[in-house]
Short mmCIF file of C-alpha atoms in Angstrom, two decimals:
data_model
loop_
_atom_site.label_atom_id
_atom_site.label_comp_id
_atom_site.label_asym_id
_atom_site.label_seq_id
_atom_site.Cartn_x
_atom_site.Cartn_y
_atom_site.Cartn_z
CA MET A 1 17.07 15.45 -1.11
CA ALA A 2 18.03 13.56 2.04
CA GLU A 3 15.43 11.37 3.69
CA GLN A 4 14.21 12.92 6.92
CA ASP A 5 13.70 11.15 10.24
CA LEU A 6 10.13 11.04 11.49
CA ALA A 7 9.73 12.82 14.83
CA ILE A 8 7.01 11.45 17.12
CA SER A 9 5.81 13.22 20.28
CA TYR A 10 3.98 11.41 23.07
CA ALA A 11 1.65 13.46 25.25
CA ARG A 12 2.34 11.12 28.16
CA GLN A 13 4.62 8.20 29.07
CA SER A 14 3.81 4.53 29.24
CA GLN A 15 3.59 3.43 32.85
CA LEU A 16 3.34 0.26 34.93
CA THR A 17 1.67 1.18 38.21
CA GLN A 18 -0.15 -0.71 40.95
CA GLN A 19 -3.74 0.09 41.81
CA SER A 20 -5.75 -1.92 44.34
CA GLY A 21 -3.19 -4.71 44.20
CA ILE A 22 -3.34 -5.02 40.39
CA GLN A 23 -0.55 -3.93 38.06
CA GLN A 24 -1.71 -1.61 35.27
CA LEU A 25 0.47 -1.43 32.16
CA VAL A 26 -0.85 1.55 30.20
CA LEU A 27 0.97 2.14 26.92
CA ALA A 28 1.07 5.67 25.54
CA HIS A 29 0.57 5.74 21.78
CA GLN A 30 0.94 8.15 18.88
CA SER A 31 0.54 7.98 15.10
CA GLU A 32 1.29 10.22 12.16
CA LEU A 33 -2.27 9.48 11.01
CA ALA A 34 -4.79 11.76 12.71
CA GLU A 35 -7.59 9.17 12.71
CA VAL A 36 -5.34 6.80 14.69
CA ALA A 37 -3.68 9.38 16.95
CA ASN A 38 -7.10 10.64 18.08
CA VAL A 39 -8.22 7.22 19.36
CA PRO A 40 -7.84 7.38 23.16
CA CYS A 41 -7.70 3.63 23.73
CA PHE A 42 -7.49 0.55 21.49
CA PHE A 43 -7.62 -2.23 24.08
CA TRP A 44 -8.24 -2.52 27.81
CA GLY A 45 -8.21 -5.82 29.67
CA SER A 46 -6.34 -8.42 31.69
CA LEU A 47 -3.25 -10.40 30.75
CA THR A 48 -3.70 -14.09 31.51
CA ASP A 49 0.06 -14.62 32.00
CA PRO A 50 1.64 -11.33 33.17
CA LEU A 51 5.08 -12.83 33.84
CA LEU A 52 5.48 -14.42 30.40
CA THR A 53 4.07 -11.33 28.68
CA SER A 54 6.55 -9.16 30.59
CA LYS A 55 9.45 -11.42 29.57
CA CYS A 56 8.39 -11.25 25.92
CA LEU A 57 8.00 -7.45 26.00
CA LEU A 58 11.45 -7.15 27.58
CA THR A 59 12.88 -9.32 24.79
CA LEU A 60 11.22 -7.04 22.25
CA SER A 61 12.76 -4.05 24.04
CA LYS A 62 16.21 -5.69 23.79
CA VAL A 63 15.74 -5.98 20.04
CA VAL A 64 14.71 -2.36 19.50
CA ARG A 65 17.60 -1.15 21.70
CA SER A 66 20.25 -3.30 20.00
CA SER A 67 22.54 -2.77 17.02
CA PHE A 68 24.80 -5.29 15.29
CA GLY A 69 26.02 -3.06 12.46
CA PRO A 70 27.68 0.34 12.08
CA VAL A 71 24.58 2.20 13.37
CA PRO A 72 24.87 2.99 17.11
CA PRO A 73 22.14 1.45 19.30
CA SER A 74 19.27 3.68 20.38
CA LEU A 75 15.75 3.08 21.66
CA ARG A 76 13.28 2.79 18.79
CA ASP A 77 9.72 2.40 19.98
CA PRO A 78 7.76 -0.53 18.52
CA ILE A 79 4.40 -0.39 16.79
CA VAL A 80 1.30 -2.21 18.00
CA SER A 81 -1.61 -3.59 15.96
CA ALA A 82 -4.79 -4.16 17.98
CA GLY A 83 -7.86 -5.91 16.61
CA THR A 84 -9.50 -9.24 15.74
CA ASN A 85 -8.99 -10.56 19.30
CA GLN A 86 -5.21 -10.26 19.27
CA ILE A 87 -2.43 -7.74 19.77
CA ARG A 88 0.82 -7.69 17.81
CA PHE A 89 3.93 -5.77 18.85
CA GLU A 90 6.60 -5.23 16.14
CA GLY A 91 10.03 -3.62 16.16
CA PHE A 92 13.50 -3.53 14.61
CA SER A 93 17.01 -3.30 15.93
CA SER A 94 18.70 0.06 15.31
CA CYS A 95 20.74 -1.54 12.51
CA ASN A 96 17.56 -2.98 10.97
CA GLY A 97 19.07 -6.45 10.76
CA VAL A 98 16.79 -7.99 13.41
CA TYR A 99 12.99 -7.93 13.32
CA ALA A 100 10.87 -9.04 16.27
CA ARG A 101 7.13 -9.51 16.62
CA LEU A 102 5.19 -10.58 19.70
CA ASP A 103 1.72 -11.98 19.00
CA LEU A 104 -0.59 -11.96 22.03
CA LEU A 105 -3.27 -14.43 20.96
CA GLU A 106 -6.86 -14.61 22.15
CA ASP A 107 -6.01 -16.78 25.19
CA ALA A 108 -3.32 -14.32 26.34
CA ILE A 109 -5.72 -11.41 26.83
CA ASP A 110 -9.16 -10.97 28.35
CA GLY A 111 -10.70 -7.60 27.67
CA GLU A 112 -12.34 -5.24 25.22
CA PHE A 113 -11.11 -4.05 21.84
CA ILE A 114 -12.40 -0.49 21.88
CA ALA A 115 -10.90 0.35 18.48
CA SER A 116 -8.90 -1.33 15.74
CA GLY A 117 -5.64 0.05 14.37
CA THR A 118 -1.85 0.20 14.33
CA THR A 119 0.09 2.80 16.30
CA ASN A 120 3.51 3.59 17.76
CA VAL A 121 3.83 2.99 21.51
CA ASP A 122 6.21 4.42 24.08
CA PHE A 123 8.77 2.00 25.54
CA ASN A 124 10.59 4.03 28.21
CA GLU A 125 13.19 2.93 30.74
CA PRO A 126 11.08 3.27 33.94
CA MET A 127 8.32 1.15 32.40
CA LEU A 128 10.79 -1.51 31.25
CA ASN A 129 12.45 -1.57 34.69
CA ALA A 130 9.04 -2.12 36.27
CA LEU A 131 8.31 -4.96 33.85
CA ASN A 132 11.53 -6.61 34.92
CA ALA A 133 10.22 -6.80 38.49
CA VAL A 134 6.89 -8.49 37.64
CA LYS A 135 6.34 -11.70 39.63
CA LYS A 136 4.49 -14.86 38.64
CA THR A 137 1.66 -14.36 41.12
CA GLU A 138 0.78 -10.81 40.08
CA LYS A 139 -2.32 -9.74 38.18
CA MET A 140 -1.93 -7.22 35.39
CA VAL A 141 -4.15 -5.05 33.22
CA LEU A 142 -2.96 -3.95 29.78
CA GLY A 143 -4.14 -0.75 28.18
CA VAL A 144 -3.12 0.22 24.65
CA GLY A 145 -4.00 3.84 25.27
CA SER A 146 -5.71 5.26 28.32
CA GLN A 147 -9.34 5.08 29.39
CA GLU A 148 -8.95 8.45 31.07
CA VAL A 149 -9.96 11.58 29.16
CA ALA A 150 -6.88 13.79 28.87
CA ILE A 151 -7.58 17.52 28.51
CA SER A 152 -4.96 19.87 27.11
CA THR A 153 -5.16 23.56 26.26
CA ASP A 154 -2.98 25.79 24.14
CA LYS A 155 -1.47 27.19 27.33
CA ALA A 156 -0.73 23.85 28.95
CA LYS A 157 0.40 21.19 26.52
CA VAL A 158 2.65 18.55 28.05
CA ILE A 159 5.15 16.75 25.81
CA GLU A 160 6.73 14.03 27.92
CA LYS A 161 8.88 12.39 25.27
CA LYS A 162 9.98 12.78 21.68
CA VAL A 163 11.45 10.01 19.55
CA THR A 164 12.67 9.84 15.98
CA LEU A 165 12.22 6.98 13.57
CA PRO A 166 14.81 6.99 10.77
CA PRO A 167 13.73 6.17 7.19
CA ARG A 168 15.55 2.82 7.27
CA TRP A 169 13.37 1.75 10.23
CA ILE A 170 10.18 2.56 8.33
CA LYS A 171 11.60 0.90 5.19
CA GLY A 172 12.08 -2.26 7.21
CA LEU A 173 8.41 -2.37 8.13
CA THR A 174 7.43 -2.02 4.49
CA SER A 175 9.71 -4.85 3.36
CA VAL A 176 10.14 -7.48 6.10
CA GLN A 177 6.85 -9.27 5.28
CA LEU A 178 8.17 -9.90 1.76
CA TYR A 179 11.09 -11.82 3.27
CA LEU A 180 8.82 -13.71 5.69
CA ALA A 181 6.36 -14.66 2.95
CA GLY A 182 9.19 -16.45 1.13
CA MET A 183 10.14 -18.62 4.12
CA GLU A 184 9.42 -22.27 4.76
CA VAL A 185 9.65 -24.45 7.87
CA GLN A 186 13.00 -26.23 8.21
CA PHE A 187 13.14 -27.53 11.80
CA GLU A 188 11.02 -27.79 14.94
CA LEU A 189 12.79 -28.05 18.30
CA ASN A 190 11.26 -29.11 21.63
CA LYS A 191 12.21 -27.38 24.90
CA ILE A 192 15.17 -29.65 25.68
CA GLN A 193 16.58 -29.44 22.13
CA LEU A 194 16.14 -25.66 22.21
CA ILE A 195 18.06 -25.19 25.45
CA GLN A 196 20.84 -27.55 24.31
CA LEU A 197 21.16 -25.68 21.01
CA PHE A 198 21.57 -22.25 22.58
CA GLN A 199 24.30 -23.59 24.86
CA GLY A 200 26.27 -24.16 21.66
CA ILE A 201 26.22 -20.55 20.42
CA PRO A 202 29.88 -19.51 20.03
CA LYS A 203 31.17 -17.13 22.70
CA GLY A 204 31.90 -13.51 21.87
CA ASN A 205 31.36 -11.86 18.51
CA ALA A 206 31.73 -14.89 16.26
CA LYS A 207 32.84 -14.08 12.71
CA GLY A 208 31.55 -15.70 9.55
CA GLU A 209 28.41 -17.69 8.93
CA PHE A 210 27.11 -20.70 10.81
CA TYR A 211 24.62 -23.41 9.89
CA LEU A 212 21.91 -24.92 12.05
CA THR A 213 21.76 -28.64 11.34
CA LYS A 214 20.40 -31.82 12.92
CA ARG A 215 22.54 -34.81 13.86
CA ALA A 216 20.69 -37.80 15.27
CA ASN A 217 18.17 -36.19 17.65
CA ARG A 218 20.28 -33.15 18.47
CA PHE A 219 20.53 -29.76 16.79
CA ILE A 220 23.89 -28.02 16.54
CA PHE A 221 25.54 -24.96 15.01
CA SER A 222 28.30 -25.77 12.55
CA PRO A 223 30.59 -23.62 10.36
CA ILE A 224 30.01 -26.18 7.59
CA GLY A 225 26.73 -26.25 5.69
CA THR A 226 24.92 -29.40 4.63
CA GLY A 227 21.96 -29.88 2.30
CA ASP A 228 19.17 -29.23 4.82
CA ALA A 229 21.05 -26.80 7.09
CA VAL A 230 19.77 -23.29 7.88
CA ARG A 231 22.31 -20.55 7.19
CA ILE A 232 22.69 -17.97 9.97
CA GLY A 233 24.74 -14.82 9.49
CA GLY A 234 25.60 -12.91 12.66
CA ILE A 235 24.81 -15.82 14.95
CA GLN A 236 25.31 -13.71 18.11
CA ARG A 237 21.98 -12.02 17.31
CA LEU A 238 20.21 -15.19 18.46
CA ARG A 239 21.23 -14.36 22.03
CA LEU A 240 18.32 -11.92 22.07
CA LEU A 241 16.08 -14.94 22.71
CA GLU A 242 18.03 -16.28 25.69
CA GLY A 243 15.66 -14.84 28.32
CA LEU A 244 12.77 -16.88 26.91
CA LEU A 245 14.30 -20.34 26.46
CA THR A 246 12.87 -21.93 29.62
CA TYR A 247 9.36 -20.62 28.86
CA ALA A 248 9.00 -21.74 25.23
CA ASP A 249 7.11 -24.95 24.41
CA LYS A 250 8.96 -25.24 21.11
CA LEU A 251 11.03 -23.31 18.57
CA ILE A 252 10.14 -23.40 14.88
CA VAL A 253 12.91 -22.45 12.43
CA TYR A 254 12.14 -20.99 9.00
CA GLN A 255 14.42 -20.11 6.11
CA GLU A 256 13.94 -18.00 3.00
CA LYS A 257 14.08 -19.85 -0.31
CA GLY A 258 17.33 -18.08 -1.17
CA ALA A 259 18.87 -19.65 1.97
CA GLU A 260 19.83 -16.23 3.35
CA SER A 261 17.30 -14.78 5.80
CA ALA A 262 15.99 -16.96 8.64
CA ALA A 263 13.30 -16.66 11.30
CA PHE A 264 12.90 -18.30 14.71
CA VAL A 265 9.43 -18.53 16.26
CA ALA A 266 9.28 -19.24 20.00
CA ASP A 267 5.86 -20.76 20.65
CA PHE A 268 4.38 -20.41 24.16
CA GLY A 269 0.88 -21.66 23.36
CA LYS A 270 -1.07 -18.48 24.09
CA MET A 271 1.53 -16.19 22.52
CA ARG A 272 4.36 -16.39 19.97
CA LEU A 273 7.52 -14.36 19.49
CA THR A 274 9.11 -14.21 16.05
CA LEU A 275 12.75 -13.21 15.59
CA ALA A 276 13.82 -12.74 11.97
CA LEU A 277 17.47 -12.23 11.01
CA SER A 278 18.74 -10.52 7.87
CA PRO A 279 21.41 -12.42 5.88
CA ASP A 280 24.28 -10.82 7.85
CA SER A 281 24.89 -8.35 10.66
CA TYR A 282 25.94 -5.62 8.22
CA ARG A 283 22.80 -6.03 6.08
CA GLY A 284 19.39 -4.85 7.21
CA PHE A 285 15.83 -5.45 6.11
CA SER A 286 15.59 -1.77 5.23
CA GLY A 287 16.59 -2.05 1.57
CA GLU A 288 13.60 -1.54 -0.67
CA GLY A 289 14.82 -4.01 -3.28
CA ASN A 290 12.27 -6.76 -2.59
CA VAL A 291 9.51 -4.16 -2.52
CA LEU A 292 10.02 -2.42 -5.85
CA GLU A 293 8.93 -5.06 -8.33
CA ASN A 294 5.55 -5.34 -6.59
CA MET A 295 4.99 -1.61 -7.10
CA ILE A 296 5.47 -1.54 -10.89
CA LYS A 297 1.74 -1.73 -11.58
CA ALA A 298 0.02 1.29 -10.07
CA VAL A 299 -2.91 0.54 -7.79
CA PRO A 300 -5.68 3.16 -7.73
CA ASP A 301 -6.02 5.00 -4.41
CA GLU A 302 -9.69 4.06 -4.21
CA TRP A 303 -8.70 0.38 -4.03
CA ILE A 304 -6.52 1.04 -1.01
CA HIS A 305 -9.24 3.10 0.68
CA ALA A 306 -11.76 0.33 -0.05
CA VAL A 307 -9.57 -2.31 1.61
CA ASN A 308 -8.91 0.01 4.55
CA GLY A 309 -12.64 0.37 5.09
CA LEU A 310 -13.25 -3.35 4.69
CA LEU A 311 -10.63 -4.96 6.93
CA LYS A 312 -9.66 -4.57 10.58
CA SER A 313 -6.14 -4.71 12.02
CA ASN A 314 -4.84 -8.28 12.38
CA GLU A 315 -7.63 -9.70 10.22
CA LEU A 316 -6.29 -12.46 7.97
CA PHE A 317 -6.08 -11.37 4.36
CA ASP A 318 -7.55 -14.03 2.08
CA PRO A 319 -7.25 -12.79 -1.54
CA THR A 320 -9.20 -15.74 -2.96
CA MET A 321 -12.22 -15.10 -0.74
CA LEU A 322 -12.04 -11.36 -1.36
CA SER A 323 -11.97 -11.99 -5.11
CA ILE A 324 -15.06 -14.18 -4.93
CA GLU A 325 -17.02 -12.06 -2.45
CA HIS A 326 -16.40 -8.76 -4.23
CA ASP A 327 -16.32 -10.00 -7.84
CA VAL A 328 -12.69 -9.01 -8.47
CA ASP A 329 -10.72 -11.10 -10.97
CA PHE A 330 -7.78 -13.04 -9.56
CA ASP A 331 -5.06 -11.20 -11.56
CA THR A 332 -6.30 -7.85 -10.25
CA MET A 333 -6.37 -9.22 -6.71
CA ASP A 334 -2.80 -10.53 -7.10
CA THR A 335 -1.66 -7.04 -8.14
CA LEU A 336 -3.55 -5.48 -5.24
CA SER A 337 -2.12 -7.99 -2.73
CA ALA A 338 1.46 -7.39 -3.89
CA SER A 339 1.04 -3.62 -3.73
CA LEU A 340 -0.61 -3.67 -0.29
CA SER A 341 2.24 -5.82 1.03
CA SER A 342 4.84 -3.51 -0.50
CA ILE A 343 3.52 -0.42 1.26
CA GLY A 344 3.16 -2.12 4.62
CA LEU A 345 -0.62 -2.56 4.67
CA LEU A 346 -0.14 -6.30 5.00
CA GLY A 347 2.02 -8.17 7.47
CA TYR A 348 2.83 -11.88 7.23
CA ASP A 349 2.17 -14.56 9.84
CA LEU A 350 4.51 -17.54 9.51
CA HIS A 351 2.28 -19.69 11.73
CA SER A 352 -0.82 -19.39 9.54
CA HIS A 353 1.14 -18.90 6.29
CA GLN A 354 -1.11 -15.94 5.51
CA HIS A 355 -0.96 -12.18 5.26
CA TYR A 356 -2.88 -10.11 7.78
CA TYR A 357 -4.08 -6.54 7.51
CA ARG A 358 -1.87 -3.93 9.17
CA ARG A 359 -2.02 -0.26 8.28
CA LEU A 360 1.27 1.35 9.28
CA PRO A 361 0.97 4.53 11.39
CA PHE A 362 2.73 6.63 8.72
CA LYS A 363 1.39 8.79 5.92
CA MET A 364 1.28 7.07 2.55
CA GLU A 365 3.33 9.86 0.94
CA ARG A 366 6.15 9.13 3.39
CA ILE A 367 6.18 5.41 2.58
CA LEU A 368 6.13 5.95 -1.18
CA ALA A 369 8.90 8.56 -0.92
CA LEU A 370 11.21 5.94 0.60
CA ASN A 371 11.72 4.29 -2.80
CA PRO A 372 14.01 6.54 -4.89
CA ARG A 373 14.66 3.83 -7.49
CA LEU A 374 10.94 3.57 -8.17
CA LYS A 375 10.72 7.37 -8.48
CA ASN A 376 13.66 7.44 -10.91
CA ALA A 377 12.19 4.58 -12.96
CA LYS A 378 8.91 6.48 -13.32
CA LYS A 379 10.91 9.50 -14.50
CA LEU A 380 12.62 7.40 -17.19
CA VAL A 381 9.21 6.22 -18.38
CA ALA A 382 7.80 9.76 -18.41
CA THR A 383 10.76 11.11 -20.44
CA ALA A 384 10.70 8.25 -22.99
CA GLY A 385 14.03 6.98 -21.70
CA VAL A 386 13.29 3.38 -22.74
CA GLN A 387 13.77 2.13 -26.33
CA PHE A 388 13.04 -1.52 -27.20
CA ILE A 389 15.43 -3.33 -29.53
CA LYS A 390 13.48 -6.59 -29.28
CA ASN A 391 10.31 -7.29 -27.36
CA THR A 392 8.81 -10.79 -27.39
CA ALA A 393 7.18 -12.94 -24.73
CA ALA A 394 10.41 -14.91 -24.28
CA TYR A 395 13.05 -12.20 -24.77
CA ILE A 396 13.27 -8.45 -24.19
CA GLU A 397 16.24 -6.22 -25.04
CA ALA A 398 16.10 -2.46 -24.47
CA ARG A 399 18.32 0.61 -24.33
CA VAL A 400 17.70 2.80 -21.30
CA GLU A 401 19.06 6.29 -20.66
CA GLY A 402 21.66 6.56 -17.91
CA SER A 403 23.92 9.37 -16.70
CA GLY A 404 25.60 10.31 -19.97
CA VAL A 405 25.40 6.75 -21.25
CA GLN A 406 22.84 4.25 -22.50
CA HIS A 407 22.46 0.99 -20.61
CA THR A 408 21.37 -2.33 -22.08
CA VAL A 409 18.65 -4.25 -20.28
CA ILE A 410 17.93 -7.91 -21.13
CA ILE A 411 14.99 -9.82 -19.68
CA GLN A 412 14.70 -13.50 -20.55
CA GLY A 413 12.13 -15.45 -18.55
CA ASP A 414 12.94 -15.03 -14.86
CA LYS A 415 16.45 -13.79 -15.62
CA GLN A 416 17.12 -10.07 -15.97
CA GLN A 417 20.33 -8.09 -16.25
CA CYS A 418 21.56 -4.56 -16.87
CA THR A 419 24.93 -3.00 -17.71
CA CYS A 420 24.64 -0.36 -14.94
CA ASN A 421 26.89 -0.27 -11.86
CA TRP A 422 24.01 -1.11 -9.48
CA PHE A 423 23.34 -4.43 -11.20
CA THR A 424 27.07 -5.17 -11.54
CA ASN A 425 27.66 -4.58 -7.83
CA HIS A 426 24.60 -6.39 -6.43
CA GLN A 427 23.63 -8.94 -9.13
CA GLY A 428 19.95 -8.65 -8.24
CA LYS A 429 20.42 -9.47 -4.55
CA ARG A 430 19.20 -6.02 -3.51
CA GLY A 431 16.34 -5.68 -5.93
CA LEU A 432 16.00 -4.37 -9.44
CA CYS A 433 17.87 -1.33 -10.74
CA LYS A 434 15.85 1.65 -12.01
CA HIS A 435 16.59 0.70 -15.63
CA ILE A 436 15.06 -2.81 -15.37
CA LEU A 437 12.15 -1.33 -13.42
CA ALA A 438 11.52 1.21 -16.18
CA VAL A 439 11.55 -1.49 -18.88
CA LYS A 440 9.05 -3.59 -16.91
CA MET A 441 6.80 -0.56 -16.39
CA VAL A 442 6.71 0.27 -20.09
CA ASN A 443 6.19 -3.36 -21.02
CA GLY A 444 3.27 -3.63 -18.60
#
């Protein structure tokens, strides 16, 4: 069965209008979850730097309207998490190879958090055009939702805009934090170094991979990698940050331990914008490979509901403190943390090196249905499709049913392999095959 796009309908459009000399940016929102969709307003207050906020939102809009792979570009509305004195905007490029998040910190906003939650928001062309005209001296109010009471009847329902979110877009949100959590700081650039570096981005659609490296006190892009260099596939994707270079205090560069994915955090003091790049333009963050292994151990629904009732959006997730405060053993908390991250209930903040709570505005059944390999692995377990030849702490060998053939799975320490085509083609770079997953499930 083919995965279906998610259709979202907004009852109104986001607007930037002027009232009594003050700009009012009111973002229309919608969620697949009724308890979120029925909240009229999450935040209402002033922006302390309207110009910089506008520039960052326009950069986010460039990301969600771009595509660097075979998927044609189209406008994909971002999601917003409001709560714990900050607002986070998140979105993906249409190809899912670029992830962007804007964090409006406590000093960037001055207002009231009426409710806590994560929701989709409407990013339409008239609103974006108005943002582009914001001047430094203007005052601006931000509303995530409207303070006005909107009344609709069965006879007069107004649907201003419909958008669709493809499964790969939602998959990206469930997996990108797993990439970010594996990243470490490599470089920190000041404003001058940052501007000099971006002047060195190759013109046009540069082919191949480049490496960010430091020579003396200057950072450069080179086609040749050195020991401490950061690999960047699809270097032209960095141009998405060009409109922010003169505003950033510094740029912090992170790289995943596998030296493939990288992230660039533009720090403005009162807000931060993170741009994460997949290994290459033709590869997105939407593959569920990194997610699957964390979902092998089933987590009871009541655990998820308990966490949802305990934490607010954007609240830092401290598993050690939660274990101590609620008398949960550390191994159980590790399993819970991995599962929550895998289904998108946790995001990851590179600045604090911690997860934060973020309930995606999609039904849980939809998220779980995005992982066909996990579904097929569970089927193999249910039909006794796994037979162990040897099973010790150091070495596991098993025969697993395939399509008209039996596959051999070997797990030895951190190394695992299978004779199926998926493993042969990807060598573990896109997650575990269903056969290895099934063996791990049975083995507990």
